Coordinates of C-alpha atoms in Angstrom, one line a residue:
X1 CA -39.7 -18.3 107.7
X2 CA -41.2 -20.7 105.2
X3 CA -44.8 -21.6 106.0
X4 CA -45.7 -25.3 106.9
X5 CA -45.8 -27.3 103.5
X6 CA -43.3 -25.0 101.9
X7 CA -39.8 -26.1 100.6
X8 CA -36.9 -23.5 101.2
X9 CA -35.4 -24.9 97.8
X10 CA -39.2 -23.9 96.5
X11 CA -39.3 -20.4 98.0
X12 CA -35.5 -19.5 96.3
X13 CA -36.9 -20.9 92.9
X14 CA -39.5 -18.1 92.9
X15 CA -37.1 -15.5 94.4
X16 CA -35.1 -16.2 91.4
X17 CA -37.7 -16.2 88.9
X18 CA -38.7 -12.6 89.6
X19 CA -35.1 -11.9 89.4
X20 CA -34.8 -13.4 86.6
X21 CA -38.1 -11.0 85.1
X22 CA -36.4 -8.3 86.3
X23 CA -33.3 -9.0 84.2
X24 CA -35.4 -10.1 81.4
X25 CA -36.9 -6.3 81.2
X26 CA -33.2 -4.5 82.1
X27 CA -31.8 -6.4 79.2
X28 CA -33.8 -5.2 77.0
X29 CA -32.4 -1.5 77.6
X30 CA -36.1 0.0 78.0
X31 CA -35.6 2.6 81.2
X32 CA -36.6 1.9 84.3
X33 CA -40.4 3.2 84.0
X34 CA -43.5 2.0 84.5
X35 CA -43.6 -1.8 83.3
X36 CA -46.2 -3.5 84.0
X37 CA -46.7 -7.2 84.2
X38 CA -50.0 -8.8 82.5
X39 CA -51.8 -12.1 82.8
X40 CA -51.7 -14.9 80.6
X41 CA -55.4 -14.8 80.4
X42 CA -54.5 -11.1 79.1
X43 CA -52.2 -12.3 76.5
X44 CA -55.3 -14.7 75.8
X45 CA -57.7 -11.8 75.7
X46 CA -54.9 -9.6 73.1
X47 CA -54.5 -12.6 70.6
X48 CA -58.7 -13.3 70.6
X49 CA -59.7 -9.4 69.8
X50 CA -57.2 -9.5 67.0
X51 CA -60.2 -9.9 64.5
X52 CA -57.8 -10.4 61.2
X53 CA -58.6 -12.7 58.6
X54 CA -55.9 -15.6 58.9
X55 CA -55.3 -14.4 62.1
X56 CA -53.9 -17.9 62.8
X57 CA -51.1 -17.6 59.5
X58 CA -50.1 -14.3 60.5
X59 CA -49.6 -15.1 64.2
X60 CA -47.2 -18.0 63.0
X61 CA -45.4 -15.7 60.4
X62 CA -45.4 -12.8 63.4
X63 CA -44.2 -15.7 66.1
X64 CA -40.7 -16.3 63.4
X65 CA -39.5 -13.1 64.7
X66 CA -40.1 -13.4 68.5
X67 CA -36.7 -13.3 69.2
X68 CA -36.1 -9.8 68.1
X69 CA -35.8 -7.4 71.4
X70 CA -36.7 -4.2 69.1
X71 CA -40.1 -5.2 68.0
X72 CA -42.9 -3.6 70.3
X73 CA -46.8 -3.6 69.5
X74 CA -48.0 -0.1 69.9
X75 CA -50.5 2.7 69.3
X76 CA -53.9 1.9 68.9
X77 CA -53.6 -1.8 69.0
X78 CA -52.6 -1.9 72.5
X79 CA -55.1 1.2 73.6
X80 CA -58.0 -0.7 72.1
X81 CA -56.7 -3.7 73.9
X82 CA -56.7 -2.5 77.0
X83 CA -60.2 -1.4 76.6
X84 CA -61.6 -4.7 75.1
X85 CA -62.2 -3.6 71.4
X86 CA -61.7 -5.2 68.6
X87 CA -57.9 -4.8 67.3
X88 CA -58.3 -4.0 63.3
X89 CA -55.2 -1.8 63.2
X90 CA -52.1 -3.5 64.2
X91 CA -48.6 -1.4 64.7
X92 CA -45.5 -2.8 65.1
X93 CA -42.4 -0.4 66.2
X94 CA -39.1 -2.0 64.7
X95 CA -35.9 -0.5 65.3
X96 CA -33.8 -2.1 62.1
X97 CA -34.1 -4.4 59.1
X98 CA -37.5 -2.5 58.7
X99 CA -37.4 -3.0 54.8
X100 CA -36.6 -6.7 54.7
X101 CA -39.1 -7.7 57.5
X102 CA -41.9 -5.6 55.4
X103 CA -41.0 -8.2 52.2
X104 CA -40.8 -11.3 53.7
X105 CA -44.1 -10.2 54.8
X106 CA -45.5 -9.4 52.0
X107 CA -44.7 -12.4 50.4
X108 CA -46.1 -15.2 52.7
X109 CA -49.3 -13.1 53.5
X110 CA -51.8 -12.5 51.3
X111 CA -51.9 -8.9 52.1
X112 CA -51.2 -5.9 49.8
X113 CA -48.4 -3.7 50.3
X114 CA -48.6 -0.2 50.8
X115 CA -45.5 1.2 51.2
X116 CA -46.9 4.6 53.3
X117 CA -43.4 6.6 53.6
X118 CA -39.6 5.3 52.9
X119 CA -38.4 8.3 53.8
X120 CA -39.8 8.2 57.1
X121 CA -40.0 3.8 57.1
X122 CA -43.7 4.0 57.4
X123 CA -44.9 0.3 55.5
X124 CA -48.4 -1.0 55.6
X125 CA -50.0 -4.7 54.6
X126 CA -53.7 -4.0 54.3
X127 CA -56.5 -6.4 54.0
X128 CA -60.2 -5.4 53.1
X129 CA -60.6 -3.4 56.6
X130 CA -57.5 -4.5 58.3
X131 CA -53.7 -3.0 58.0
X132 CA -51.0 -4.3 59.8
X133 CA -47.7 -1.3 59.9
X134 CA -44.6 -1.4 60.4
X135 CA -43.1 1.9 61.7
X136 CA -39.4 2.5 62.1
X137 CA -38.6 3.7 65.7
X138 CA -38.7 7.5 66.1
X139 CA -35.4 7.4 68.4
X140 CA -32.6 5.1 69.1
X141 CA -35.0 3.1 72.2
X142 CA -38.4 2.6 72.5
X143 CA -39.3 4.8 75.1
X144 CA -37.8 7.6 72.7
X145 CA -40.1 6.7 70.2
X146 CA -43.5 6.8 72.4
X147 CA -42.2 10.1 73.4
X148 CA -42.9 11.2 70.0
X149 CA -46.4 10.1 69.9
X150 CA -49.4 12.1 70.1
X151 CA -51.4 11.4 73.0
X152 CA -50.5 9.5 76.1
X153 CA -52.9 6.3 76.2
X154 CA -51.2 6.1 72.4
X155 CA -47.7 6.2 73.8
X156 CA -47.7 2.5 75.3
X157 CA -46.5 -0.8 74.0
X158 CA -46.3 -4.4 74.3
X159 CA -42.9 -6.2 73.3
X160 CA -43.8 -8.6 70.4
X161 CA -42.1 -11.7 71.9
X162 CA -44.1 -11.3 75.0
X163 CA -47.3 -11.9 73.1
X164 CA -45.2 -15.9 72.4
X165 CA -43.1 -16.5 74.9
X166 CA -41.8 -15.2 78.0
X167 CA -43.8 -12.6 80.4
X168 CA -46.5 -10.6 78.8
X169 CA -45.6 -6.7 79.8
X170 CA -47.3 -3.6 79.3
X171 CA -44.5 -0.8 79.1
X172 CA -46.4 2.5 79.8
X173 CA -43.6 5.5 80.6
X174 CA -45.9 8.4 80.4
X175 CA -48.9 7.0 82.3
X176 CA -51.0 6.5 79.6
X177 CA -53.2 3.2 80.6
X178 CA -54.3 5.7 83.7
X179 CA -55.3 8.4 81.3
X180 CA -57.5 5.8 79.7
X181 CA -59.0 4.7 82.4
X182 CA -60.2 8.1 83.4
X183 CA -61.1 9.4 80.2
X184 CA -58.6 11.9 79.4
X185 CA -57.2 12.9 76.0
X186 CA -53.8 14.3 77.2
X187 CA -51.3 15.4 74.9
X188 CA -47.6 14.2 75.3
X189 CA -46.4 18.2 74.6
X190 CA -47.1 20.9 72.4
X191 CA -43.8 20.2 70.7
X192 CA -45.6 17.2 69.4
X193 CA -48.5 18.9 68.0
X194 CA -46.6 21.2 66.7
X195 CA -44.6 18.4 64.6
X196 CA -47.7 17.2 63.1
X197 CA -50.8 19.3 63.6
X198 CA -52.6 17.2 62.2
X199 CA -52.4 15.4 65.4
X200 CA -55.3 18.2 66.2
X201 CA -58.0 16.7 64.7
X202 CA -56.7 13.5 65.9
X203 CA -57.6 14.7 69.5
X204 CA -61.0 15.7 68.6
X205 CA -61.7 12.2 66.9
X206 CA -61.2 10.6 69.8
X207 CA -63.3 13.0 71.8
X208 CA -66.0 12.1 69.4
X209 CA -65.4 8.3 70.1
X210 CA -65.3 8.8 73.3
X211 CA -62.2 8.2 74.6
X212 CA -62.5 10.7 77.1
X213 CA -62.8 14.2 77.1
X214 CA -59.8 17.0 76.0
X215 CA -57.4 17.7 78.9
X216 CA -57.4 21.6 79.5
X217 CA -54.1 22.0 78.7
X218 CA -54.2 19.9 75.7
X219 CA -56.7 22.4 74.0
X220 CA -54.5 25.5 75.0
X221 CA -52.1 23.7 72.2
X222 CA -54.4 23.4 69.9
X223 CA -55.4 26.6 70.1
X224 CA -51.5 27.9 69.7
X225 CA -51.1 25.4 66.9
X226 CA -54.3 25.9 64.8
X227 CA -53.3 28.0 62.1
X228 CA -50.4 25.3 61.4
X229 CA -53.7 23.0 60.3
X230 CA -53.1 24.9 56.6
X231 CA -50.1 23.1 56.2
X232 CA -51.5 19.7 56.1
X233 CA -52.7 18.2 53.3
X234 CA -56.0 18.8 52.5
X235 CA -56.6 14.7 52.3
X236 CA -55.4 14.1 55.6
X237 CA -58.1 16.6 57.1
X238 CA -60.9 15.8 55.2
X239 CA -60.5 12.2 56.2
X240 CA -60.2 13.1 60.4
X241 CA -63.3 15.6 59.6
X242 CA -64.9 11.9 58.1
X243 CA -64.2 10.0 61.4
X244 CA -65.6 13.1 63.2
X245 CA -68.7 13.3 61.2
X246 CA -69.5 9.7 61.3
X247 CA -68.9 9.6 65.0
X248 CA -72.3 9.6 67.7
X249 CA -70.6 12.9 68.9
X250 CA -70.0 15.4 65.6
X251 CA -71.9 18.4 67.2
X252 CA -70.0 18.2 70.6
X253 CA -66.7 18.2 68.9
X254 CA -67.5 21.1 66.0
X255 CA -68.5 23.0 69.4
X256 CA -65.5 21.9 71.1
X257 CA -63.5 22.6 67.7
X258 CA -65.2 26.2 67.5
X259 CA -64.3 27.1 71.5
X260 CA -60.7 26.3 70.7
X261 CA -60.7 28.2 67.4
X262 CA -60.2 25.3 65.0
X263 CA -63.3 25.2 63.5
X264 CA -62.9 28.4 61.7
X265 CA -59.5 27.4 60.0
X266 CA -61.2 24.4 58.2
X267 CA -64.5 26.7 57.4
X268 CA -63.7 30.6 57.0
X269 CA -66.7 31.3 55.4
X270 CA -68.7 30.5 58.7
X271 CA -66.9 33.4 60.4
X272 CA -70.0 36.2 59.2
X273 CA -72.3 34.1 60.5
X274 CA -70.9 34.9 64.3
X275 CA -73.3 36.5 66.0
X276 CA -75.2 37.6 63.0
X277 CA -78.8 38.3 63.8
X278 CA -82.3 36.4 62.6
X279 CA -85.8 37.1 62.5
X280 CA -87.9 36.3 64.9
X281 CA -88.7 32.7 63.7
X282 CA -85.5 31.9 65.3
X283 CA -84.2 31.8 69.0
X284 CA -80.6 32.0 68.2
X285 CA -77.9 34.1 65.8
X286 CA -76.8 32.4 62.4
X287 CA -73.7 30.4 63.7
X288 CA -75.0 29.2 67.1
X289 CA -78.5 27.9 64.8
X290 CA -76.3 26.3 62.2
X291 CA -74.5 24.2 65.6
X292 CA -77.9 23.7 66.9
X293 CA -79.3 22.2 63.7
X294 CA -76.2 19.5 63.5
X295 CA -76.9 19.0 66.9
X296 CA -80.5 18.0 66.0
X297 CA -79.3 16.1 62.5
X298 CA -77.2 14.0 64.8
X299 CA -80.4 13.0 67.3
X300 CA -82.6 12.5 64.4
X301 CA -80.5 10.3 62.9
X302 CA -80.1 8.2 66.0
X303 CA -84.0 8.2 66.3
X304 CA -85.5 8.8 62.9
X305 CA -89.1 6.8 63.4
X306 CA -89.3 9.4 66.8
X307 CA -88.6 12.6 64.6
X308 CA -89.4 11.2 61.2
X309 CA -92.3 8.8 61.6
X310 CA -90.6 5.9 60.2
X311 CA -92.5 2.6 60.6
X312 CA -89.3 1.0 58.7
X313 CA -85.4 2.4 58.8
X314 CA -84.4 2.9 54.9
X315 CA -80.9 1.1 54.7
X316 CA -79.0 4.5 53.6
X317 CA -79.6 6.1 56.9
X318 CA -76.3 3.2 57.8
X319 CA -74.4 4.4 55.1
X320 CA -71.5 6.6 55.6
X321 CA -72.0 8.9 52.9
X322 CA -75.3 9.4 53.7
X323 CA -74.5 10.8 57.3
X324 CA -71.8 12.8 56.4
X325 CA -74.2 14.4 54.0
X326 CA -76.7 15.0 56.0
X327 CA -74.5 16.6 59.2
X328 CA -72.6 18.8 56.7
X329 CA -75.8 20.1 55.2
X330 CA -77.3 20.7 58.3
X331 CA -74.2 22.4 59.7
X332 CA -74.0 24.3 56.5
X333 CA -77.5 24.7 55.2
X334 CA -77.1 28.6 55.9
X335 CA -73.8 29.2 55.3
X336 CA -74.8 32.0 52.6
X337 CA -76.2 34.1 55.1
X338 CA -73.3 36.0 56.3
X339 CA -73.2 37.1 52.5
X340 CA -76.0 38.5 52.0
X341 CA -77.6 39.8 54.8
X342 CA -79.8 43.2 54.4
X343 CA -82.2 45.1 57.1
X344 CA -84.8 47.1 56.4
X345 CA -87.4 49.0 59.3
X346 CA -89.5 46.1 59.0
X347 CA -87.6 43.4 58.7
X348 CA -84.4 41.0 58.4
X349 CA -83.7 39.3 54.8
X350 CA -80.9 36.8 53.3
X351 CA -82.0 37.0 49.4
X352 CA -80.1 34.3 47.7
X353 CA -78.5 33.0 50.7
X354 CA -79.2 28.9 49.2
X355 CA -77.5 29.7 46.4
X356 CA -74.6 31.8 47.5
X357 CA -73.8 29.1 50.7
X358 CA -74.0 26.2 48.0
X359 CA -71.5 28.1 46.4
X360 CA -69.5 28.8 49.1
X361 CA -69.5 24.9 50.1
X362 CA -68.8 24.1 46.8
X363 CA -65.3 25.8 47.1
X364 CA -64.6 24.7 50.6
X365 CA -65.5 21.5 49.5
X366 CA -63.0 21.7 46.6
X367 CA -60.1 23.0 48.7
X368 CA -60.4 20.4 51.5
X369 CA -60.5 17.5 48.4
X370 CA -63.6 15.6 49.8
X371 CA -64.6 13.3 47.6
X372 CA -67.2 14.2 44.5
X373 CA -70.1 12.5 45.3
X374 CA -70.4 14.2 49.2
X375 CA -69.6 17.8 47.7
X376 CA -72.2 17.7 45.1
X377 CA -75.0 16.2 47.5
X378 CA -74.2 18.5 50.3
X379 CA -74.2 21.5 47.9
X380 CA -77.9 20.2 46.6
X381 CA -78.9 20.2 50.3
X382 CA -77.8 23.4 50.7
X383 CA -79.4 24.6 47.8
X384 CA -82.6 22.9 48.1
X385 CA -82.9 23.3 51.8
X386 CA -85.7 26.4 52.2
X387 CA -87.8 24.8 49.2
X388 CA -89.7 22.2 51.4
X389 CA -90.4 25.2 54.1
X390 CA -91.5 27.4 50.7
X391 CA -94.2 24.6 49.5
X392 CA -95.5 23.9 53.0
X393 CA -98.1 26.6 52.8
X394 CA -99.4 25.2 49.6
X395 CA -99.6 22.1 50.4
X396 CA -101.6 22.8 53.2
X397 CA -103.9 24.4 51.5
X398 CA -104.1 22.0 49.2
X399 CA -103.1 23.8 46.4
X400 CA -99.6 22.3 45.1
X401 CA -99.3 21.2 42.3
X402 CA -97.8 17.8 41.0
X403 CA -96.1 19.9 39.3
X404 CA -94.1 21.4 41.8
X405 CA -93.8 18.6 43.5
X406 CA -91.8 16.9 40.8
X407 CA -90.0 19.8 40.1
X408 CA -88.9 19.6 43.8
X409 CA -87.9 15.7 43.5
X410 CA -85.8 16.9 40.3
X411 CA -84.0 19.2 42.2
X412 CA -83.1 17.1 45.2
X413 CA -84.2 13.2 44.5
X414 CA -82.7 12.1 47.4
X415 CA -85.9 12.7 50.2
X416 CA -84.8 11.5 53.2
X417 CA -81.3 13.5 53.2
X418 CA -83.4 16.8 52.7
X419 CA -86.3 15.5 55.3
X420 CA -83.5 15.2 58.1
X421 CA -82.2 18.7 57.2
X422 CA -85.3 20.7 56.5
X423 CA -86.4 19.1 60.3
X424 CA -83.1 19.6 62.2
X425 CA -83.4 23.4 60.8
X426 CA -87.1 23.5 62.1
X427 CA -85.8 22.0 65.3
X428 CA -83.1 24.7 65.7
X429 CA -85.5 27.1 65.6
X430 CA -87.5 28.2 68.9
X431 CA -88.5 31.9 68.1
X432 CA -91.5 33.5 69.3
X433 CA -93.3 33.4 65.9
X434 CA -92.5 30.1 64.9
X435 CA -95.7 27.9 64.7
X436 CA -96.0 25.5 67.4
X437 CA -96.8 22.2 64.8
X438 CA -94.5 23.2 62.5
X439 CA -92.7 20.1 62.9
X440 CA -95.7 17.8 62.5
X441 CA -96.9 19.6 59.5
X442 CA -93.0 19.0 57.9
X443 CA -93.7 15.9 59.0
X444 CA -96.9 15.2 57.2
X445 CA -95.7 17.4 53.9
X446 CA -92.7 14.7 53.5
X447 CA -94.5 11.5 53.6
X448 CA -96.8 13.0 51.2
X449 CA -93.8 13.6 49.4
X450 CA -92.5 10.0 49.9
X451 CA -95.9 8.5 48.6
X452 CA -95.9 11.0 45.6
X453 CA -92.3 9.8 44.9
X454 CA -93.0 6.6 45.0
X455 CA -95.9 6.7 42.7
X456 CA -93.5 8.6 40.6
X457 CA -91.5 5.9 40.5
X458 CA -94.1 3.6 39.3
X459 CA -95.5 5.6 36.5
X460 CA -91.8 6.1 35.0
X461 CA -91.0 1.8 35.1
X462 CA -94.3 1.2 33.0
X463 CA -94.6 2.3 29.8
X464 CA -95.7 5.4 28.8
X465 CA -99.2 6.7 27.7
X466 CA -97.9 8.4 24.4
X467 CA -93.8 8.1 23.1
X468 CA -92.5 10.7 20.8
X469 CA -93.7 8.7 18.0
X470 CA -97.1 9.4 19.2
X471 CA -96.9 13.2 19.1
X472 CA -94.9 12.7 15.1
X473 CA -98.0 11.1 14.2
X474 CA -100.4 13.5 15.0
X475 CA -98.7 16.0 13.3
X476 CA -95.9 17.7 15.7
X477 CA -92.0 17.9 15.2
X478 CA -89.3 16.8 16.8
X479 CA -88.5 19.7 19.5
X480 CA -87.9 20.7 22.8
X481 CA -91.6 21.4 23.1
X482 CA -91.6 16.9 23.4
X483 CA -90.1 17.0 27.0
X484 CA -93.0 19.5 27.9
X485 CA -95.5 17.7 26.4
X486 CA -94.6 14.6 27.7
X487 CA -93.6 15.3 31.6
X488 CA -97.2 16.6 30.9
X489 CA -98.5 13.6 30.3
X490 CA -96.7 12.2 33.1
X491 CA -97.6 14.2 35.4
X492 CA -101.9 14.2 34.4
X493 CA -101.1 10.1 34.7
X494 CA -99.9 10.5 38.2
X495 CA -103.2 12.4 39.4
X496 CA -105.0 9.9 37.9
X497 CA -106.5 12.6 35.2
X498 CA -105.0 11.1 32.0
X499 CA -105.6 6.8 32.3
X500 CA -105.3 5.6 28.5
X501 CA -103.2 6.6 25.6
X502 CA -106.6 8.2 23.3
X503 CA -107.4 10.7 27.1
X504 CA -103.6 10.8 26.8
X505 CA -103.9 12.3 22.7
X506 CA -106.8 13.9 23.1
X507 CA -105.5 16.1 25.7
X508 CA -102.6 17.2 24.4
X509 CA -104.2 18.0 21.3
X510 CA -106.1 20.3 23.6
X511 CA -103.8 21.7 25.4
X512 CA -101.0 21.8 23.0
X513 CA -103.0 22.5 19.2
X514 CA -101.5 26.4 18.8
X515 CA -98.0 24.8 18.7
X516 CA -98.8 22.0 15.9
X517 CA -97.4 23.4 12.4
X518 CA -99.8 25.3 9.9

């Protein structure tokens, strides 16, 4: 019965609205699955965390084709939706004119277009940080392409003309907005991973940006499917092993990645480090140390004036390159051992191991195409890595030399990258005859270093004591002895031994008269 105040005419009016919602979705041919009916104030909520430059121009160009039934928003855009992130990646599924509707486009934005795949119809308009793609369906409906996807919270979507008109929906067939709200990484099938293993790495990115954590069964495929990671393209892993690296949570998903046997596929060479043994300065064998030190990489970079003793943050410790560095050489750093391991009665050695795991990353580097500059400051890292640890002594006693010191800041000029990995190494390492203020001395050792760089720095900007015309003039010839003799120079200036250009002269004279000519 209609309550007091109510009209019956009023009460058939809404009856026949839903009805008329329910049509609205059956005439769209999606299946009858889970459909879920949003808010306006969601549809409010979509349009603002669309963060796109002319968001407003490409709405209106977007809004032209609201009458098509076969466009859906989908993947990421509608997981990081429904989570309240920012939406930088926008996907639109379209069933046909694919080509056309990616040129008209392209022409009235003023984004570039990438066609991705036209084999596959895979377009993309991209915009400084921003990419809007255009995907042809993978099926005849829609629910035929989400089947195809990788992971369930990615297998959703959002018809495009709800987002202007009409009801707002959420069509979710495989239950994926539930995963998300629980946390779980599910996979769709193996059959999917299978198709693209890629999709592997995939699952472990979003474990590392903490999506949720890897369904068990979901890990059993990636373990079955593994091997089929040497069949992607090299560029494709290096850039999901970029999003891992980068992420807050690298060391929990290279140990999650080594449990499930992936980790070994992209990195042979750490396989002889498995339960290799160490002397006694460490706690743990080869491998597990080489996790433990990316573990501590990662928490000194999230705390560097803790560990470090950083009044001020240097701006490269934000930059990408710089942490990707950093966690690979840490991860890395002893890569060499498994090579070159020895035993004697007394003792355990790994003679050459720097140089033989630079090497080895150098290779691995190559073969999984990262880019230049990463492969040749990881492979310095893991060169350079024991040379801090075999100054410390020295310096402690007070004996190093500017010398080395310099020769040190030649090899590696870069400080703060080898700081982070000479500590997380110290801090992987909890064996019975490890000093107990090993960490503080480090410590100290690499602001001395810091200060010494820094008045490096200062000596080389201003001009020199004595030039090359200076040593012609008192009689010596153009040579490699010059360098010598004038890093020399440099370095007495530094100590504050050598202060004007005659103490300069005078010295080398000294030092240097045997090699003037007869």
């Amino acid at each position: 019965m209609p309550k007091e105040g109510e009209n019956i005419f009023e009460i058939i009016g809404l009856i026949l609205l839903k009805l008329a919602k329910m049509f609205y979705i059956l005439d769209k041919k999606i299946p009858n699955s889970l459909m879920v009916e949003l808010s306006e104030k969601d549809k409010a909520l979509f349009i603002e965390l669309l963060t796109f430059p002319e968001k407003d121009r490409l709405l209106s160009q977007l809004r032209k084709f609201s009458h098509r039934e076969d466009l859906f928003i989908v993947g990421g855009a509608v997981r990081d939706f429904l989570l309240g992130k920012r939406i930088t990646d926008l996907d639109i599924a379209v069933k046909y004119d694919i080509y056309a509707l990616y040129q008209y486009l392209a022409e009235v934005l003023s984004f570039s277009p990438v066609p991705l795949s036209e084999e596959f119809g895979i377009y993309r308009l991209a915009k400084g940080g921003y990419t809007l793609d255009l995907t042809l369906y993978r099926g005849e409906t829609i629910e035929e392409d989400l089947r195809e996807r990788d992971f369930t919270f990615n297998a959703m979507a959002i018809p495009l003309e709800g987002l202007f008109e009409g009801p707002f929906y959420l069509y979710d067939p495989f239950y994926g907005y539930s995963d998300l709200q629980k946390g779980i990484i599910r996979a769709l099938g193996e059959e999917n991973i299978k198709k693209d293993p890629l999709r592997i790495l995939r699952g472990y990115r979003f474990y590392a940006l903490n999506y949720g954590y890897l369904e068990e069964k979901t890990r059993v495929y990636f373990q079955n499917q593994a091997q089929k990671l040497l069949l992607i393209a090299p560029e494709r892993l290096s850039m999901e092993l970029k999003y891992i690296l980068i992420s807050d949570k690298a060391y929990l998903a290279f140990k999650a990645m080594d449990e499930d046997r992936v980790l070994e596929i992209l990195f042979p060479e750490i396989i002889p480090a498995k339960g290799l043994p160490q002397p006694s300065f460490h706690h743990l064998d080869v491998f597990a140390h080489s996790l433990e030190a990316l573990k501590w990489a990662e928490i000194i970079l999230k705390e560097p004036k803790k560990y470090l003793g950083l009044n001020e943050i240097p701006e490269i410790f934000n930059e990408e390159d710089f942490v990707i560095a950093v966690k690979l050489g840490s991860f890395l750093h002893d890569l060499g051992k498994g090579y070159t391991y020895g035993e004697s009665e007394e003792r355990i050695t790994f003679y050459g191991h720097e140089s033989k795991g630079a090497e080895l990353w150098i290779a691995r580097a190559k073969a999984l195409r990262f880019k230049n500059e990463i492969a040749d400051w990881v492979f310095s890292l893991i060169k350079n890595h024991m040379r801090p640890c075999h100054l410390l002594k020295e310096w402690e006693n007070k004996t190093l030399s500017a010398r080395a010191k310099r020769n040190l800041l030649k090899a590696h000029s870069e400080l703060f990258s080898l700081w982070i990995v000479a500590m997380a190494d110290s801090l992987a390492s909890r064996g019975p005859d490890k000093e107990k203020d090993y960490e503080e001395k480090l410590k100290a050792f690499f602001k001395d270093l810091l200060s010494f760089q820094q008045d490096l720095e200062r000596v080389e900007k201003r001009e020199r004591l004595i030039t090359g015309k200076d040593l012609i003039a008192i009689g010596f010839k153009p040579g490699p002895l010059f360098k010598e003799i004038l890093e020399e120079v440099e370095i007495k200036a530094i100590e504050g031994v050598l202060k004007t250009k005659n103490e300069a002269i005078s010295y080398v004279l000294e030092r240097y008269r045997k090699e003037l000519p007869k």
